[in-house]
Coordinates of C-alpha atoms and ligand atoms in Angstrom, one line a residue:
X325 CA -15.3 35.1 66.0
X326 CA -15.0 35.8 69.4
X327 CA -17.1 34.3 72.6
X328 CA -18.8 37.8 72.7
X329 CA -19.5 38.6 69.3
X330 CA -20.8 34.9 68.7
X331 CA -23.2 35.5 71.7
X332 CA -24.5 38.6 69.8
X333 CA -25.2 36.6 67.1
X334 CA -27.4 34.3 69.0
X335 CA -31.5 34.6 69.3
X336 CA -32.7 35.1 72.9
X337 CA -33.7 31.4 72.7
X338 CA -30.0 30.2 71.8
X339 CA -28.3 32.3 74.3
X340 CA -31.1 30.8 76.7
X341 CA -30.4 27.3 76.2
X342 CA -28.4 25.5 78.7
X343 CA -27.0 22.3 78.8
X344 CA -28.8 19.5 80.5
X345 CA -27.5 18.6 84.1
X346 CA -29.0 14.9 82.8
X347 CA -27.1 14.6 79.9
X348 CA -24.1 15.9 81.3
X349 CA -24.4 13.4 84.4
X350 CA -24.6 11.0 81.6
X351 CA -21.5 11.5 80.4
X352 CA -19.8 10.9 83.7
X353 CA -22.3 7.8 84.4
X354 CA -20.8 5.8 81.5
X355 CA -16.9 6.0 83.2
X356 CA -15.9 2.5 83.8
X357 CA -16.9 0.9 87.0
X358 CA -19.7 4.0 86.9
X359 CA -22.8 2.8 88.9
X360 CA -25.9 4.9 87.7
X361 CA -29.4 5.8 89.3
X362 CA -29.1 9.2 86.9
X363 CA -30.8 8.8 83.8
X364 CA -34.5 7.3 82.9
X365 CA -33.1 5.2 80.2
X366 CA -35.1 1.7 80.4
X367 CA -33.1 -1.3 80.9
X368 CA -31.9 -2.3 77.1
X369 CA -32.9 -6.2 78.4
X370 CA -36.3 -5.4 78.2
X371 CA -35.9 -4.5 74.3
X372 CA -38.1 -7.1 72.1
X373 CA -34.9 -7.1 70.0
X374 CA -35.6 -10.5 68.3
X375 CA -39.1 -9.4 67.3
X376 CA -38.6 -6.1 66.1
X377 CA -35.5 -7.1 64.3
X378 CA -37.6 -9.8 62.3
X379 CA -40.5 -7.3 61.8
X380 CA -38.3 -4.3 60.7
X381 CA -36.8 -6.8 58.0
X382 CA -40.3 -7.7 57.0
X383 CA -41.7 -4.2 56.7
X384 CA -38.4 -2.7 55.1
X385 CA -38.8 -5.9 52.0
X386 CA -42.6 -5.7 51.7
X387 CA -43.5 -1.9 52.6
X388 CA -40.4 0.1 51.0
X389 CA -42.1 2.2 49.6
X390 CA -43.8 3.9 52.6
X391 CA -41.4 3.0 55.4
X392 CA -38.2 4.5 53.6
X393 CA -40.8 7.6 52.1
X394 CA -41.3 10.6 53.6
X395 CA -45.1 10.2 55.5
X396 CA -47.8 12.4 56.3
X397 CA -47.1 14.6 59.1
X398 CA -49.8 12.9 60.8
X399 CA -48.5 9.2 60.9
X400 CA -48.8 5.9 59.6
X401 CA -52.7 5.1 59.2
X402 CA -52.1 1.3 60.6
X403 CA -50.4 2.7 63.8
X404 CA -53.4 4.7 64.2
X405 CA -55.4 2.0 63.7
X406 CA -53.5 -0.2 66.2
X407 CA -53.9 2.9 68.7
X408 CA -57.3 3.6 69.1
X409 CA -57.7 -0.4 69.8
X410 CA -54.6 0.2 72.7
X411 CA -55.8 3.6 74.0
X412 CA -59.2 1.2 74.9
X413 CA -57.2 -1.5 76.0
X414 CA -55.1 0.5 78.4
X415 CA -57.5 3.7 79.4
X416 CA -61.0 2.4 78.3
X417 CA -61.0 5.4 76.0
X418 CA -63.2 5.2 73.2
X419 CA -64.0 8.0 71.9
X420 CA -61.4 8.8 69.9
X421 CA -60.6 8.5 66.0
X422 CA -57.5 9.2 63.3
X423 CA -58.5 13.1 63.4
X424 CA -57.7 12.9 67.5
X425 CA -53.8 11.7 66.8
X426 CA -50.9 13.1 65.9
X427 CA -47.5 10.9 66.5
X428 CA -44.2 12.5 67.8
X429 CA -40.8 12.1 67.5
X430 CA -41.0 11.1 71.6
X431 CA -43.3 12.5 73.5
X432 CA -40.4 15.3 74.2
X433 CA -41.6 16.7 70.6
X434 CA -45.3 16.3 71.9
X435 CA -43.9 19.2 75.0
X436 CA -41.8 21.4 72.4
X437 CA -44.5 21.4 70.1
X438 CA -47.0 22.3 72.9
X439 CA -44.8 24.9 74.2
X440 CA -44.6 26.5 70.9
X441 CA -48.5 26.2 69.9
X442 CA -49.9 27.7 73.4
X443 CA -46.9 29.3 75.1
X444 CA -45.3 33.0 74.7
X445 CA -43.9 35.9 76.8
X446 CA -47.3 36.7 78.1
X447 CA -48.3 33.3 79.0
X448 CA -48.9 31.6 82.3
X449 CA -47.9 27.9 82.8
X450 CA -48.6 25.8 85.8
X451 CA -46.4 23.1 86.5
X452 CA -45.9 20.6 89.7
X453 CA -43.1 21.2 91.7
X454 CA -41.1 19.1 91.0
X455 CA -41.7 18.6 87.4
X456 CA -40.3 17.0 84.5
X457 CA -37.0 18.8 83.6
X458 CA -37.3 18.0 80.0
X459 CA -41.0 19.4 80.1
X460 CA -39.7 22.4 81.5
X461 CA -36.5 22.7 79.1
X462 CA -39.6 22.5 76.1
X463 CA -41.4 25.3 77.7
X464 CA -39.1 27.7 78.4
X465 CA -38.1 28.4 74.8
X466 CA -41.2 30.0 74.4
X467 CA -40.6 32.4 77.9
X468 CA -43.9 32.0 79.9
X469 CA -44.2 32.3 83.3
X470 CA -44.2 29.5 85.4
X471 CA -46.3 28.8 88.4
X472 CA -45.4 26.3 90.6
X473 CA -47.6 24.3 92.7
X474 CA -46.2 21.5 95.2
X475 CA -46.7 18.2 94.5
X476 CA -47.9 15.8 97.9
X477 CA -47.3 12.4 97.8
X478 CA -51.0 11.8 96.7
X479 CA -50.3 13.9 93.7
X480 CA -50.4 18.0 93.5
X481 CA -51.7 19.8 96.1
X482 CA -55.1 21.0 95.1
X483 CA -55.8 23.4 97.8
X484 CA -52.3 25.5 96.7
X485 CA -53.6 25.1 93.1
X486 CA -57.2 26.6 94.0
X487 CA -55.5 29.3 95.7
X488 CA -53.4 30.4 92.5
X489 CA -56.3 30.4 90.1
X490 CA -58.5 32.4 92.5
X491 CA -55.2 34.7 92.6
X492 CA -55.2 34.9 88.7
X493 CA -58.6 35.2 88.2
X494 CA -58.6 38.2 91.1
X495 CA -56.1 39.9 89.0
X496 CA -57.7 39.3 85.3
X497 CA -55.2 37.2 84.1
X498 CA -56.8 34.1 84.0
X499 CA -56.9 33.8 80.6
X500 CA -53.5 34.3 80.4
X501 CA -53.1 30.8 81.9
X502 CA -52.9 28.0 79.3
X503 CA -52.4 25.0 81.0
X504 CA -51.6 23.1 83.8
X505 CA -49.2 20.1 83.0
X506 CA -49.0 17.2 85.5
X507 CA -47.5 13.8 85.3
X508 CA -50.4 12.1 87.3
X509 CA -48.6 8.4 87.3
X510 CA -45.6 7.1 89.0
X511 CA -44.6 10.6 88.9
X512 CA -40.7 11.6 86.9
X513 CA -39.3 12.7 89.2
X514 CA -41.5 12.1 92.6
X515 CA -42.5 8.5 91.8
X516 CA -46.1 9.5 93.3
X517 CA -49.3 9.0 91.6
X518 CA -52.2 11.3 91.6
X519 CA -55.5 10.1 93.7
X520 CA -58.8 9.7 92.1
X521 CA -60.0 12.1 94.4
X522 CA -57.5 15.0 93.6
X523 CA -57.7 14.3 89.6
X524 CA -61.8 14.8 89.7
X525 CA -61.1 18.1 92.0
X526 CA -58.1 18.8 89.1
X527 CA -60.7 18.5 86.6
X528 CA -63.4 21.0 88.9
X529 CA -60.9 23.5 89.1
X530 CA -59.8 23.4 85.3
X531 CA -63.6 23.2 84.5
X532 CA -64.4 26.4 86.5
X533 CA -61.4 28.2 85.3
X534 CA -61.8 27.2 81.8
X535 CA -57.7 26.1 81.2
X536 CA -56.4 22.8 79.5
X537 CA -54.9 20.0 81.7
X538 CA -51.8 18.5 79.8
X539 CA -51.8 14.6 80.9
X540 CA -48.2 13.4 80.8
X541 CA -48.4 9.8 81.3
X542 CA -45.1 7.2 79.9
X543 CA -45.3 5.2 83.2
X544 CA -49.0 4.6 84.2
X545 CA -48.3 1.1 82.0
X546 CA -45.2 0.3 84.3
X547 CA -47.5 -0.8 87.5
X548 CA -45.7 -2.9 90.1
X549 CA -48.9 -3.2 92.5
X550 CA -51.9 -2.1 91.3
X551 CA -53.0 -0.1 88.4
X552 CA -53.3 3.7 88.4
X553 CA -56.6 5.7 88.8
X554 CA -58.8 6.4 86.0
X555 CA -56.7 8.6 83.1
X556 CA -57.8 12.1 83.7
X557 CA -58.5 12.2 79.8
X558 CA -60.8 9.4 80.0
X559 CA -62.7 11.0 83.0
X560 CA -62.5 14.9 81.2
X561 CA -62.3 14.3 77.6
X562 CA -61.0 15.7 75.0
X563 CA -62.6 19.4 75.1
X564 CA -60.5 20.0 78.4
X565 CA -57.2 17.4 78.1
X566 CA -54.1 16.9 76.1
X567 CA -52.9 13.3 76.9
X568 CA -50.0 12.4 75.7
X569 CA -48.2 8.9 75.5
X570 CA -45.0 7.1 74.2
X571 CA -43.6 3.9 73.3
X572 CA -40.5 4.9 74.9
X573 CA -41.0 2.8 78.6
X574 CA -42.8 0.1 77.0
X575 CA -40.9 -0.7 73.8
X576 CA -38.0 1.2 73.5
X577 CA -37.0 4.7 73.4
X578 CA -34.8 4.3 70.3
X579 CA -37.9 4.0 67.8
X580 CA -38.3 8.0 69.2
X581 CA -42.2 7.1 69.3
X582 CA -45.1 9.6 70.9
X583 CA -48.0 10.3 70.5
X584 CA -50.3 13.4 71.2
X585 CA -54.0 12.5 71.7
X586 CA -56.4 15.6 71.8
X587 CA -59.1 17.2 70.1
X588 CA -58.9 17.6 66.5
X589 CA -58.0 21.3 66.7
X590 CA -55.4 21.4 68.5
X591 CA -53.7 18.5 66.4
X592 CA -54.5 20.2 63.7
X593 CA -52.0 23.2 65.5
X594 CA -49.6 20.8 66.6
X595 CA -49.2 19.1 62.8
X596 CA -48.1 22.4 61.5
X597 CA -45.9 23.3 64.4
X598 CA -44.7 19.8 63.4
X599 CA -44.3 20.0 59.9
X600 CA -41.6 23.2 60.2
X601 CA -39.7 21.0 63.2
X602 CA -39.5 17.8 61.0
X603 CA -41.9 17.1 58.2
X604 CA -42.8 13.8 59.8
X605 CA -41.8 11.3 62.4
X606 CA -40.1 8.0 60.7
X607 CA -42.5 5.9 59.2
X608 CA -40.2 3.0 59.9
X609 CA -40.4 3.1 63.2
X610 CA -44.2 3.8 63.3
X611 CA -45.0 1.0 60.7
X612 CA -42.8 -1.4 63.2
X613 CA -44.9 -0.6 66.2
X614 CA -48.2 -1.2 64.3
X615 CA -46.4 -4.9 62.8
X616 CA -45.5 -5.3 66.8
X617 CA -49.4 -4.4 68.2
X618 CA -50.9 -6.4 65.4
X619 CA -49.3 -9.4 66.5
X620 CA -48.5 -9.5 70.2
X621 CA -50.9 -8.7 72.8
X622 CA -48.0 -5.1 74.4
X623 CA -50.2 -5.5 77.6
X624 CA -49.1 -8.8 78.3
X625 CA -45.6 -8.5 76.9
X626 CA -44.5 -6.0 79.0
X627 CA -45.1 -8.3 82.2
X628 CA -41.8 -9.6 82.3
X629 CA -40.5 -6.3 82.2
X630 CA -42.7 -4.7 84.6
X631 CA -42.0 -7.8 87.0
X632 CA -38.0 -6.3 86.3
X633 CA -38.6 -2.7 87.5
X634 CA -40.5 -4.2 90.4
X635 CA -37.5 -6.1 91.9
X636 CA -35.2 -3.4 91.2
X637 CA -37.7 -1.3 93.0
X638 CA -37.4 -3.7 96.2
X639 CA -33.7 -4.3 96.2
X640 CA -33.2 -0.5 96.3
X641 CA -35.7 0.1 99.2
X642 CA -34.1 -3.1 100.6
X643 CA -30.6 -1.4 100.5
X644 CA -31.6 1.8 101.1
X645 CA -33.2 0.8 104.3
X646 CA -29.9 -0.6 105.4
X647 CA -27.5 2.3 104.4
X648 CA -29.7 5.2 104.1
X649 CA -32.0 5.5 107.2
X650 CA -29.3 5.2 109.9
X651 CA -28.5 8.6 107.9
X652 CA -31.9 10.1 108.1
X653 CA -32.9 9.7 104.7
X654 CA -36.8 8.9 103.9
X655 CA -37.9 8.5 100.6
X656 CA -41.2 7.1 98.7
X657 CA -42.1 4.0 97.8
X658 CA -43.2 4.2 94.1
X659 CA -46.1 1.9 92.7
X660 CA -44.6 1.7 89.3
X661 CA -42.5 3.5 87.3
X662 CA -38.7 4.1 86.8
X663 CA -38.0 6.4 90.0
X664 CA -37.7 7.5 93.7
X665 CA -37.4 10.4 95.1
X666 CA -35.2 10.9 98.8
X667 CA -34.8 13.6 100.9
X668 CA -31.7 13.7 103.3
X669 CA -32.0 15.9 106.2
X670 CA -32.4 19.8 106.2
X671 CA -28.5 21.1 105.5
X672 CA -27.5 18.8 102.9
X673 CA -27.0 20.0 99.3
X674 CA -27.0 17.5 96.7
X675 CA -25.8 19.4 94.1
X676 CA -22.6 20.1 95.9
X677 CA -22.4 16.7 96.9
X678 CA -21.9 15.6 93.7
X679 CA -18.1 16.3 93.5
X680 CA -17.8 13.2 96.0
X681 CA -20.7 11.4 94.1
X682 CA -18.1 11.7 90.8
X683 CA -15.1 10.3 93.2
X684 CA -17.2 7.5 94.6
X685 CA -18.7 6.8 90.9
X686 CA -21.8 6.7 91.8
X687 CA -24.8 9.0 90.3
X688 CA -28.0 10.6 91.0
X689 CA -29.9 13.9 90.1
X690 CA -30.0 16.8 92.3
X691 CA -33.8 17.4 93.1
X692 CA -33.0 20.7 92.1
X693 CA -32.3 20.4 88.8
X694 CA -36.3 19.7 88.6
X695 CA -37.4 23.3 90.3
X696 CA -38.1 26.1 87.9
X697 CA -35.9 28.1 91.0
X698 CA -33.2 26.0 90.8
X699 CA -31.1 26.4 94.5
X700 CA -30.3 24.3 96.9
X701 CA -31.8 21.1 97.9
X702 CA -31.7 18.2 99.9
X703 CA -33.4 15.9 97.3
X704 CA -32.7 13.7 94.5
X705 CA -33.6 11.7 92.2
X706 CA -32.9 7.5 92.1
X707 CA -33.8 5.9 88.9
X708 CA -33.6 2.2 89.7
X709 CA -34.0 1.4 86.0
X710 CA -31.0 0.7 84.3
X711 CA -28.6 -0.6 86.2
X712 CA -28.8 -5.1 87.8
X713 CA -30.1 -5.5 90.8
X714 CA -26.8 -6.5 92.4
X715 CA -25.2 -3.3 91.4
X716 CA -28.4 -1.7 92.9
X717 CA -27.1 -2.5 96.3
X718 CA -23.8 -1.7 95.8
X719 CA -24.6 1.9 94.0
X720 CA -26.4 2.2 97.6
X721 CA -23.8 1.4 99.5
X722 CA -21.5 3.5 97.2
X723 CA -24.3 6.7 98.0
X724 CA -24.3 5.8 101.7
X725 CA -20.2 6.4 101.6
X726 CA -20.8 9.7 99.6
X727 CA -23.5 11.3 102.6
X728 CA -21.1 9.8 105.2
X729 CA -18.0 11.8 103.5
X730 CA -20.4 14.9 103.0
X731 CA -22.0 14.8 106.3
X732 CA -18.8 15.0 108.1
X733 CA -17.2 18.0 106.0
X734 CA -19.5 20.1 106.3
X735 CA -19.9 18.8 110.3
X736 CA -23.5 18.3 109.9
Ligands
PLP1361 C1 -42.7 12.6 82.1 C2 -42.0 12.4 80.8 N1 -42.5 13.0 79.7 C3 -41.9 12.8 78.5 C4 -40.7 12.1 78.4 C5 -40.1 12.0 77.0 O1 -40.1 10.7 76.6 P1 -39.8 10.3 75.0 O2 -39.5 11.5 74.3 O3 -38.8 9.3 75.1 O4 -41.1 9.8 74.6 C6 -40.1 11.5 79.5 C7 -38.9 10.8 79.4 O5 -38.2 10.4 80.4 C8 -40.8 11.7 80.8 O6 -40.3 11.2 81.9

């Protein structure tokens, strides 16, 4: 078949699909001698290897017969169970029960399955600029129009926000509008966290205009100083937000673990969208988690890990300071999370920069690659996550080399 005939034969949605700048970048991060601030993958030391090893052997000899079964759609009643007790724990929500859950293959499924239950070609979308890439790879299957509001680094900027939905309302096609998805803490791929202040006027605004706030939240656990404001779910409820979790940052993204929390209607949706995607998520994995929360205490066995982010978070502010601010760079100082977000000055392009980024081995995202208008951009994206701290500094140096050799071809 030839390239043109085999691009007939694709739907609009496959000849849409492009690859993933991420998982490309990926590719090139794992060369030898490859020092990475690309990817979000948590550091692999942070794994409770020993204990879920000994629990998966446990649950595989005494629970066979649900763990290797196919499983509701819904998921394992004990991880729901489990849950409701965290979702108190960690948010002080309690009004939730079994009807209000649905668990994901990652919370990536959570977006697609969103996308597909409330999105089309008619549909309005507003998303924070930047956004979550894979948030907006999940969306655009579905071909809605994206609105994008700037995010500040107290969260999105309400004032731009008001102005749109007065626009959309002006025009009648306000109810056009579905939802408005922010990640409110320790932002992927800002690092910022959303104010109380501007996530009661979020909740005004999606009050008055009667549209669905989706509450993207894998990091608001990962606090280095002080814990995030109050979960917009917990302050809206469930009538008005979608919240949606993972164990992905706090255990380990291998189990492929989310979890949609929402009124009982629209998990209802979502379990049918589900069921045509995948039938269920693993019960294995889900049975492990609820073994894992019914013995240890997550909230206090993620400190050590959180404590790691934290000094990987200082010894790349510490290095950046040295190598990047004689350059001109400024960046954020996140209060948790996996990532940073730097702007060089006004003329760099970081995507073109990353031919000498590849030479240099040494990796980061272009900010642009998380803009629904993708062009230039003086940004990026610095994961501090995955790789030791000494490496840290020397990736810096190594990104401090790769502005330097940039700066002076293009005589900037
Ligand atoms: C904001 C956000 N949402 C969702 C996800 C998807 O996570 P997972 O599918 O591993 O739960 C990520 C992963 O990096 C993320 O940063």
């Amino acid at each position: 078949m030839t390239a043109e005939v085999f691009e007939m034969k694709l739907s609009k949605i496959g000849r849409n699909l492009k690859s993933s700048l991420i998982r490309d970048l990926l590719r090139y991060a794992t060369l030898p001698g490859a020092i990475s601030f690309g990817g979000g993958a948590p550091d692999p030391e942070t794994f409770p290897r020993k204990e879920l090893s000994e629990l998966a052997k446990e649950v595989i000899e005494e629970d066979y017969d649900f763990v290797l079964q196919y499983i509701p759609t819904e998921g394992d009643v004990e991880l729901k169970k489990e849950f409701i007790k965290l979702l108190k724990d960690i948010y002080g929500i309690d009004d939730v029960n079994e009807d209000n859950l649905l668990f994901t293959t990652g919370s990536q499924q959570a977006l697609d399955i969103l996308g597909r239950i409330f999105l089309d070609d008619e549909s309005y979308v507003i998303v924070e600029r930047p956004s979550y890439l894979g948030a907006l790879n999940a969306f655009y299957t579905a071909f809605p129009k994206f609105i994008t509001i700037p995010l500040e680094s107290d969260g999105i900027d309400i004032n731009y926000l008001e102005g749109v939905l007065k626009d959309l309302d002006r025009r009648g096609e306000i109810d056009k509008l579905k939802f408005i998805y922010v990640v409110p803490n320790f932002h992927n791929p800002a690092g910022v966290t959303m104010s109380l202040e501007k996530r009661k006027a979020l909740i005004e605004l999606a009050e008055e205009y009667d549209v669905f706030i989706v509450e993207d939240d894998p990091y608001g656990a990962l606090a280095f100083d002080e814990n995030p404001p109050e979960s917009i779910f917990k302050m809206a409820g469930k009538d008005r937000v979608i919240l949606l979790n993972t164990f992905s940052k706090i255990l380990a993204p291998g189990l492929r673990l989310g979890v949609i929390i929402a009124d009982k209607d629209i998990v209802r949706k979502a379990v049918m969208a589900k069921q045509s995607a995948d039938l269920c998520s693993s019960g294995l994995t889900q049975r492990l988690v609820a073994r894992f929360l019914q013995r240890y205490d997550i909230m206090d066995y993620i400190k050590p890990t959180v404590e790691v982010y934290k000094k990987k978070r200082d010894a790349m502010i510490e290095a950046l300071e040295r190598h990047l601010r004689p350059l001109g760079a400024r960046w954020n100082k996140p209060g948790g999370g996996l990532f940073l977000w730097m702007e060089l000055p006004q003329g760099y392009d970081t995507m073109e920069m990353l031919d000498i980024a590849k030479e240099k081995l040494v990796f980061y995202i272009p900010g642009s690659a998380f803009l629904v208008e993708s062009n230039g951009c003086h940004s990026m994206r610095l994961s501090f996550c995955l790789p030791p701290v000494e490496k840290i500094y020397e990736g810096v140096e190594r990104l401090a080399d790769v502005v330097k050799i940039y700066k002076e071809k293009k005589g900037l």
